[in-house]
Amino acid sequence: MKTKHLKILVLAAAFACGGAFAQNPIVIKFSHVVANDTPKGKGAQRFKELAEKATNGRVKVELYPNSQLYKDKEELEALQLGAVQMLAPSLAKFGPLGVKEFEVFDLPFIFPDKAALYRVTEGPVGKELMARLEPKGIKGLAYWDNGFKEMTANKPLRAVSDFKGLKMRIQSSKVLDAQMRALGANPQVLAFSEVYQSLQTGVVDGVENTPSNLYTQKMHEVQKHLTVSDHGYIGYAVIVNKKFWDSLPPDVRGQLEGAMKEATKYSNQIAQEENDQAMEGIRKAGKTTIYTLTPAEKEQWRAALLPVRKEMAARLGKDTIAAIEKATAVPVAAK
Ligand code: LMR
């Protein structure tokens, strides 16, 4: 009889708590700039499902994709102010925040393959870089993949000289600025949400991006030529407002960490396939001529872009570069 009473009491307490949490869940506003149908968009949706399930409804994750709430620069300010709790900006967008070392991920031809990339993100360098966010009131939770970038314009881009004088949109990274200049192009920083229209109206002539971003933003509809160059990488840091994160009940934080771990695995698993499918979509749309660089052409691009590594060594930090060099096992700075 006693046990039965205890059980009822426990159930009632659990119900009361559940009810209270259901009325007043902890809300995580997760804002990002890409479409739902991308590696990041799908990763965010998976995190929402897993987080809400793991916390039994104590946490509600609200997703705001496609720059619905904020554009690139504003979303970082919003996170610091606590207007949103979670973001996953591209690693190329942390310079304005004062964490410029993330721009090592933008160095042209730095990662020979994904395995080399993971040695960096999952190793001490990845941890070290995330730790640099903390003095800014931000905690880094995970690295999410997108993929390797291709170049597009309304003219074929094969030789380095084809870039001469082209206005090329870049993310807000000084490394990408140097990269475009090394090719002879004029880089222009634009928020992701502004790229399609800027291409359509001729504000810029071309872009670099992953197939999934190009396709889901319909950029291929306003670019006649795409060159498969895989010259650079786009990936993300999933970040939270540190004060918010530290104030969570420890059990909830643990459940969210578990959900993030699973969502990261999922997002990184699907990234390549999403990009392959997007490339197929671009091909099928029939509006863009797709060209793959020959090994000789790629060598010419690589040679033109190698000085960027040396040029950026002071900005990115010699130690960071040396650590990446070790992890990727390719020479980073021209000696
Ligand atoms: C871009 O601005 O091109 C990308 O960083 C967008 C994104 O989040 O993938």
Tab-separated table of C-alpha atoms and ligand atoms in Angstrom:
chain	number	residue	atom	x	y	z
A	1	MET	CA	0.000	0.000	0.000
A	2	LYS	CA	2.802	2.318	0.993
A	3	THR	CA	4.662	1.648	-2.248
A	4	LYS	CA	1.524	2.312	-4.231
A	5	HIS	CA	1.111	5.699	-2.539
A	6	LEU	CA	4.721	6.549	-3.180
A	7	LYS	CA	4.330	5.638	-6.832
A	8	ILE	CA	1.285	7.861	-7.164
A	9	LEU	CA	3.126	10.707	-5.465
A	10	VAL	CA	6.095	10.319	-7.759
A	11	LEU	CA	3.821	10.188	-10.788
A	12	ALA	CA	1.926	13.252	-9.641
A	13	ALA	CA	5.170	15.160	-9.081
A	14	ALA	CA	6.457	14.120	-12.480
A	15	PHE	CA	3.199	15.190	-14.067
A	16	ALA	CA	3.295	18.525	-12.278
A	17	CYS	CA	6.872	19.099	-13.435
A	18	GLY	CA	6.070	17.943	-16.942
A	19	GLY	CA	3.061	20.235	-16.984
A	20	ALA	CA	5.062	23.177	-15.729
A	21	PHE	CA	7.786	22.579	-18.311
A	22	ALA	CA	5.234	22.057	-21.040
A	23	GLN	CA	3.792	25.472	-20.218
A	24	ASN	CA	7.150	27.099	-19.782
A	25	PRO	CA	9.733	25.210	-21.753
A	26	ILE	CA	13.271	26.499	-22.133
A	27	VAL	CA	13.306	27.989	-25.611
A	28	ILE	CA	16.341	27.762	-27.881
A	29	LYS	CA	16.029	30.044	-30.871
A	30	PHE	CA	18.321	28.595	-33.538
A	31	SER	CA	18.833	31.011	-36.406
A	32	HIS	CA	20.712	30.317	-39.626
A	33	VAL	CA	21.003	31.654	-43.161
A	34	VAL	CA	20.646	28.617	-45.421
A	35	ALA	CA	17.641	26.641	-46.680
A	36	ASN	CA	16.155	23.738	-44.730
A	37	ASP	CA	17.171	21.415	-47.511
A	38	THR	CA	20.938	21.636	-46.909
A	39	PRO	CA	23.387	19.814	-44.611
A	40	LYS	CA	23.099	22.604	-42.017
A	41	GLY	CA	19.325	22.959	-42.396
A	42	LYS	CA	18.834	19.223	-41.961
A	43	GLY	CA	21.311	19.066	-39.065
A	44	ALA	CA	19.371	21.806	-37.288
A	45	GLN	CA	16.084	19.968	-37.793
A	46	ARG	CA	17.609	16.758	-36.461
A	47	PHE	CA	18.957	18.605	-33.418
A	48	LYS	CA	15.494	20.009	-32.717
A	49	GLU	CA	13.898	16.551	-32.848
A	50	LEU	CA	16.576	14.933	-30.692
A	51	ALA	CA	16.768	17.767	-28.177
A	52	GLU	CA	13.019	17.955	-27.638
A	53	LYS	CA	12.806	14.197	-27.267
A	54	ALA	CA	15.809	13.857	-24.956
A	55	THR	CA	14.554	16.606	-22.655
A	56	ASN	CA	11.011	15.278	-22.733
A	57	GLY	CA	9.679	18.643	-23.844
A	58	ARG	CA	11.553	20.697	-21.243
A	59	VAL	CA	13.382	22.322	-24.163
A	60	LYS	CA	11.738	23.713	-27.264
A	61	VAL	CA	13.968	24.450	-30.249
A	62	GLU	CA	12.638	27.083	-32.623
A	63	LEU	CA	14.305	27.055	-36.034
A	64	TYR	CA	14.648	30.194	-38.133
A	65	PRO	CA	16.273	29.209	-41.456
A	66	ASN	CA	17.033	31.256	-44.582
A	67	SER	CA	18.058	34.523	-42.841
A	68	GLN	CA	14.421	34.820	-41.725
A	69	LEU	CA	15.413	36.489	-38.470
A	70	TYR	CA	18.920	37.828	-39.060
A	71	LYS	CA	21.548	38.135	-41.767
A	72	ASP	CA	25.160	37.014	-41.333
A	73	LYS	CA	26.599	39.808	-39.227
A	74	GLU	CA	23.438	40.594	-37.300
A	75	GLU	CA	22.955	37.028	-36.161
A	76	LEU	CA	26.278	37.033	-34.330
A	77	GLU	CA	25.342	40.271	-32.581
A	78	ALA	CA	21.931	38.814	-31.729
A	79	LEU	CA	23.607	35.761	-30.182
A	80	GLN	CA	25.876	37.885	-28.024
A	81	LEU	CA	22.913	39.946	-26.878
A	82	GLY	CA	20.900	36.824	-26.130
A	83	ALA	CA	18.152	37.552	-28.675
A	84	VAL	CA	18.836	34.089	-30.088
A	85	GLN	CA	20.550	31.225	-28.295
A	86	MET	CA	22.058	29.099	-31.063
A	87	LEU	CA	23.648	29.645	-34.495
A	88	ALA	CA	25.843	27.742	-36.917
A	89	PRO	CA	27.749	30.381	-38.895
A	90	SER	CA	30.268	29.470	-41.516
A	91	LEU	CA	33.839	29.421	-40.167
A	92	ALA	CA	34.548	32.247	-42.623
A	93	LYS	CA	32.351	34.667	-40.681
A	94	PHE	CA	34.073	34.981	-37.309
A	95	GLY	CA	36.574	37.696	-38.300
A	96	PRO	CA	34.262	40.627	-37.487
A	97	LEU	CA	33.807	39.099	-34.025
A	98	GLY	CA	37.565	39.201	-33.507
A	99	VAL	CA	38.130	35.451	-33.822
A	100	LYS	CA	40.023	35.593	-37.077
A	101	GLU	CA	41.911	32.312	-36.591
A	102	PHE	CA	38.889	30.373	-37.888
A	103	GLU	CA	39.806	31.756	-41.307
A	104	VAL	CA	42.488	29.044	-41.580
A	105	PHE	CA	39.621	26.909	-42.856
A	106	ASP	CA	39.341	29.301	-45.830
A	107	LEU	CA	42.911	28.819	-47.037
A	108	PRO	CA	42.770	27.602	-50.634
A	109	PHE	CA	43.592	23.933	-51.176
A	110	ILE	CA	44.403	23.486	-47.482
A	111	PHE	CA	42.531	20.207	-46.967
A	112	PRO	CA	43.419	17.447	-49.424
A	113	ASP	CA	40.293	15.560	-48.301
A	114	LYS	CA	37.705	15.291	-45.534
A	115	ALA	CA	39.918	12.959	-43.490
A	116	ALA	CA	42.526	15.717	-43.183
A	117	LEU	CA	39.781	18.178	-42.262
A	118	TYR	CA	38.468	15.917	-39.483
A	119	ARG	CA	41.979	15.528	-38.085
A	120	VAL	CA	41.857	19.270	-37.540
A	121	THR	CA	38.277	19.724	-36.313
A	122	GLU	CA	38.337	16.670	-34.048
A	123	GLY	CA	41.874	17.226	-32.779
A	124	PRO	CA	43.520	19.741	-30.446
A	125	VAL	CA	43.454	22.535	-33.056
A	126	GLY	CA	39.668	22.304	-33.346
A	127	LYS	CA	39.307	22.517	-29.535
A	128	GLU	CA	41.784	25.359	-29.274
A	129	LEU	CA	39.922	27.391	-31.889
A	130	MET	CA	36.555	26.853	-30.207
A	131	ALA	CA	38.038	28.001	-26.888
A	132	ARG	CA	38.816	31.377	-28.468
A	133	LEU	CA	35.084	32.084	-28.612
A	134	GLU	CA	34.595	32.019	-24.841
A	135	PRO	CA	35.906	35.524	-24.064
A	136	LYS	CA	33.302	36.746	-26.569
A	137	GLY	CA	30.500	35.232	-24.496
A	138	ILE	CA	30.086	32.336	-26.916
A	139	LYS	CA	30.478	28.599	-26.450
A	140	GLY	CA	31.328	26.349	-29.377
A	141	LEU	CA	29.521	23.016	-29.361
A	142	ALA	CA	30.408	21.306	-32.633
A	143	TYR	CA	31.825	21.542	-36.130
A	144	TRP	CA	29.371	20.797	-38.912
A	145	ASP	CA	30.331	20.045	-42.476
A	146	ASN	CA	29.101	21.519	-45.667
A	147	GLY	CA	31.688	20.732	-48.309
A	148	PHE	CA	34.131	21.911	-50.923
A	149	LYS	CA	33.482	25.048	-52.951
A	150	GLU	CA	33.155	25.538	-56.686
A	151	MET	CA	33.374	28.757	-58.720
A	152	THR	CA	30.613	30.227	-60.871
A	153	ALA	CA	30.266	33.165	-63.282
A	154	ASN	CA	28.624	34.033	-66.574
A	155	LYS	CA	31.802	33.128	-68.411
A	156	PRO	CA	33.921	29.982	-68.304
A	157	LEU	CA	36.501	29.933	-65.498
A	158	ARG	CA	39.355	27.659	-66.439
A	159	ALA	CA	42.630	29.549	-66.504
A	160	VAL	CA	43.536	31.880	-63.648
A	161	SER	CA	43.485	34.758	-66.160
A	162	ASP	CA	39.722	34.189	-66.625
A	163	PHE	CA	39.156	35.827	-63.220
A	164	LYS	CA	40.775	39.101	-64.192
A	165	GLY	CA	38.576	42.025	-63.203
A	166	LEU	CA	35.578	39.884	-62.182
A	167	LYS	CA	33.595	41.080	-59.170
A	168	MET	CA	33.371	38.005	-56.978
A	169	ARG	CA	31.150	37.721	-53.911
A	170	ILE	CA	32.879	36.473	-50.774
A	171	GLN	CA	31.989	35.815	-47.154
A	172	SER	CA	33.510	38.248	-44.656
A	173	SER	CA	36.927	36.587	-44.500
A	174	LYS	CA	40.229	38.320	-45.179
A	175	VAL	CA	41.625	35.018	-46.425
A	176	LEU	CA	38.902	34.847	-49.060
A	177	ASP	CA	39.593	38.458	-49.949
A	178	ALA	CA	43.273	37.601	-50.489
A	179	GLN	CA	42.301	34.483	-52.426
A	180	MET	CA	40.174	36.422	-54.935
A	181	ARG	CA	42.841	39.095	-55.323
A	182	ALA	CA	45.475	36.415	-55.968
A	183	LEU	CA	43.287	35.235	-58.852
A	184	GLY	CA	43.048	38.782	-60.211
A	185	ALA	CA	39.382	39.246	-59.230
A	186	ASN	CA	37.772	42.010	-57.145
A	187	PRO	CA	36.272	40.512	-53.992
A	188	GLN	CA	33.082	41.923	-52.550
A	189	VAL	CA	31.683	40.939	-49.147
A	190	LEU	CA	27.940	40.322	-49.269
A	191	ALA	CA	25.551	38.694	-46.830
A	192	PHE	CA	24.412	35.282	-48.008
A	193	SER	CA	20.808	36.456	-48.300
A	194	GLU	CA	21.832	39.138	-50.798
A	195	VAL	CA	23.794	36.962	-53.196
A	196	TYR	CA	21.070	35.778	-55.562
A	197	GLN	CA	19.785	39.264	-56.244
A	198	SER	CA	23.293	40.686	-56.563
A	199	LEU	CA	24.087	38.101	-59.212
A	200	GLN	CA	20.818	38.715	-60.999
A	201	THR	CA	21.310	42.473	-61.135
A	202	GLY	CA	25.033	42.327	-61.893
A	203	VAL	CA	26.232	43.845	-58.612
A	204	VAL	CA	28.674	40.935	-58.666
A	205	ASP	CA	29.726	38.723	-61.569
A	206	GLY	CA	30.373	35.482	-59.790
A	207	VAL	CA	30.579	33.490	-56.564
A	208	GLU	CA	32.233	30.567	-54.879
A	209	ASN	CA	30.096	28.181	-52.885
A	210	THR	CA	29.161	24.574	-52.301
A	211	PRO	CA	26.727	22.914	-54.707
A	212	SER	CA	24.095	22.656	-51.953
A	213	ASN	CA	24.201	26.399	-51.291
A	214	LEU	CA	24.277	27.275	-54.995
A	215	TYR	CA	21.347	25.020	-55.777
A	216	THR	CA	19.064	25.790	-52.838
A	217	GLN	CA	19.501	29.554	-53.357
A	218	LYS	CA	18.910	29.099	-57.118
A	219	MET	CA	22.182	30.836	-57.913
A	220	HIS	CA	22.672	28.421	-60.806
A	221	GLU	CA	19.680	30.050	-62.499
A	222	VAL	CA	21.635	33.287	-62.828
A	223	GLN	CA	25.106	31.832	-63.493
A	224	LYS	CA	25.888	30.309	-66.863
A	225	HIS	CA	29.117	28.563	-65.894
A	226	LEU	CA	30.239	26.455	-62.948
A	227	THR	CA	33.774	25.166	-62.503
A	228	VAL	CA	34.293	22.163	-60.267
A	229	SER	CA	37.480	23.242	-58.532
A	230	ASP	CA	37.071	22.114	-54.901
A	231	HIS	CA	39.543	24.885	-54.106
A	232	GLY	CA	38.206	25.655	-50.649
A	233	TYR	CA	35.936	24.473	-47.876
A	234	ILE	CA	32.775	25.622	-46.093
A	235	GLY	CA	32.023	24.296	-42.650
A	236	TYR	CA	30.304	25.628	-39.539
A	237	ALA	CA	30.768	26.149	-35.841
A	238	VAL	CA	27.579	25.438	-33.929
A	239	ILE	CA	27.630	28.001	-31.165
A	240	VAL	CA	25.512	29.077	-28.207
A	241	ASN	CA	25.258	32.094	-25.950
A	242	LYS	CA	27.576	31.058	-23.124
A	243	LYS	CA	25.602	32.661	-20.307
A	244	PHE	CA	22.443	30.892	-21.461
A	245	TRP	CA	24.268	27.576	-21.792
A	246	ASP	CA	25.919	27.812	-18.388
A	247	SER	CA	22.584	28.683	-16.758
A	248	LEU	CA	20.858	25.497	-17.960
A	249	PRO	CA	20.096	22.795	-15.381
A	250	PRO	CA	23.042	20.350	-15.645
A	251	ASP	CA	20.811	17.402	-16.606
A	252	VAL	CA	19.237	19.400	-19.442
A	253	ARG	CA	22.652	20.559	-20.622
A	254	GLY	CA	23.838	16.957	-20.694
A	255	GLN	CA	20.787	15.889	-22.707
A	256	LEU	CA	21.365	18.715	-25.171
A	257	GLU	CA	25.033	17.771	-25.510
A	258	GLY	CA	23.951	14.243	-26.377
A	259	ALA	CA	21.460	15.542	-28.946
A	260	MET	CA	24.145	17.759	-30.462
A	261	LYS	CA	26.560	14.857	-30.725
A	262	GLU	CA	23.989	12.797	-32.627
A	263	ALA	CA	22.900	15.688	-34.849
A	264	THR	CA	26.553	16.393	-35.687
A	265	LYS	CA	27.122	12.808	-36.707
A	266	TYR	CA	24.021	12.921	-38.880
A	267	SER	CA	24.778	16.273	-40.496
A	268	ASN	CA	28.356	15.287	-41.329
A	269	GLN	CA	27.181	11.970	-42.715
A	270	ILE	CA	24.695	13.505	-45.146
A	271	ALA	CA	26.801	16.503	-46.225
A	272	GLN	CA	28.555	14.842	-49.147
A	273	GLU	CA	25.384	13.246	-50.460
A	274	GLU	CA	23.464	16.520	-50.186
A	275	ASN	CA	26.149	18.241	-52.250
A	276	ASP	CA	26.253	15.454	-54.815
A	277	GLN	CA	22.487	15.628	-55.212
A	278	ALA	CA	22.586	19.413	-55.514
A	279	MET	CA	25.212	19.172	-58.252
A	280	GLU	CA	22.946	16.725	-60.043
A	281	GLY	CA	20.071	19.194	-59.636
A	282	ILE	CA	22.170	21.971	-61.195
A	283	ARG	CA	23.099	19.678	-64.057
A	284	LYS	CA	19.480	18.675	-64.652
A	285	ALA	CA	18.226	22.281	-64.545
A	286	GLY	CA	20.226	22.746	-67.746
A	287	LYS	CA	20.993	26.434	-67.207
A	288	THR	CA	24.622	26.117	-66.194
A	289	THR	CA	27.517	24.562	-68.071
A	290	ILE	CA	29.524	22.463	-65.620
A	291	TYR	CA	33.237	22.107	-66.198
A	292	THR	CA	35.752	20.155	-64.108
A	293	LEU	CA	39.295	21.512	-63.941
A	294	THR	CA	41.929	19.291	-65.475
A	295	PRO	CA	44.822	18.338	-63.156
A	296	ALA	CA	47.048	20.822	-65.026
A	297	GLU	CA	44.532	23.655	-64.629
A	298	LYS	CA	44.128	22.819	-60.959
A	299	GLU	CA	47.892	23.007	-60.553
A	300	GLN	CA	47.850	26.471	-62.101
A	301	TRP	CA	45.160	27.610	-59.613
A	302	ARG	CA	47.074	26.043	-56.733
A	303	ALA	CA	50.286	27.803	-57.718
A	304	ALA	CA	48.514	31.158	-58.030
A	305	LEU	CA	46.880	30.684	-54.620
A	306	LEU	CA	49.810	29.334	-52.634
A	307	PRO	CA	51.155	32.818	-51.728
A	308	VAL	CA	47.873	33.475	-49.857
A	309	ARG	CA	49.059	31.109	-47.147
A	310	LYS	CA	52.207	33.083	-46.512
A	311	GLU	CA	50.405	36.396	-46.823
A	312	MET	CA	47.892	35.362	-44.146
A	313	ALA	CA	50.370	33.721	-41.747
A	314	ALA	CA	50.579	36.781	-39.502
A	315	ARG	CA	46.777	37.168	-39.339
A	316	LEU	CA	46.042	33.530	-38.624
A	317	GLY	CA	48.927	32.881	-36.265
A	318	LYS	CA	52.044	30.906	-37.001
A	319	ASP	CA	51.195	28.343	-34.303
A	320	THR	CA	47.729	27.667	-35.714
A	321	ILE	CA	49.198	27.285	-39.171
A	322	ALA	CA	51.924	24.971	-37.937
A	323	ALA	CA	49.332	22.840	-36.127
A	324	ILE	CA	47.180	22.614	-39.263
A	325	GLU	CA	50.266	21.782	-41.274
A	326	LYS	CA	50.961	18.902	-38.943
A	327	ALA	CA	47.395	17.618	-38.964
A	328	THR	CA	46.884	17.817	-42.716
A	329	ALA	CA	50.438	16.749	-43.492
A	330	VAL	CA	50.786	19.211	-46.341
A	331	PRO	CA	52.988	22.290	-46.374
A	332	VAL	CA	50.901	25.309	-45.464
A	333	ALA	CA	53.108	28.361	-45.665
A	334	ALA	CA	55.448	28.671	-48.580
A	335	LYS	CA	58.807	28.588	-46.839
B	1	LMR	C1	27.822	31.818	-47.403
B	1	LMR	O1	27.623	32.936	-46.895
B	1	LMR	O2	28.098	31.649	-48.580
B	1	LMR	C2	27.728	30.594	-46.520
B	1	LMR	O3	28.454	30.814	-45.365
B	1	LMR	C3	26.313	30.314	-46.161
B	1	LMR	C4	26.251	29.145	-45.228
B	1	LMR	O4	25.897	29.335	-44.078
B	1	LMR	O5	26.544	28.034	-45.697
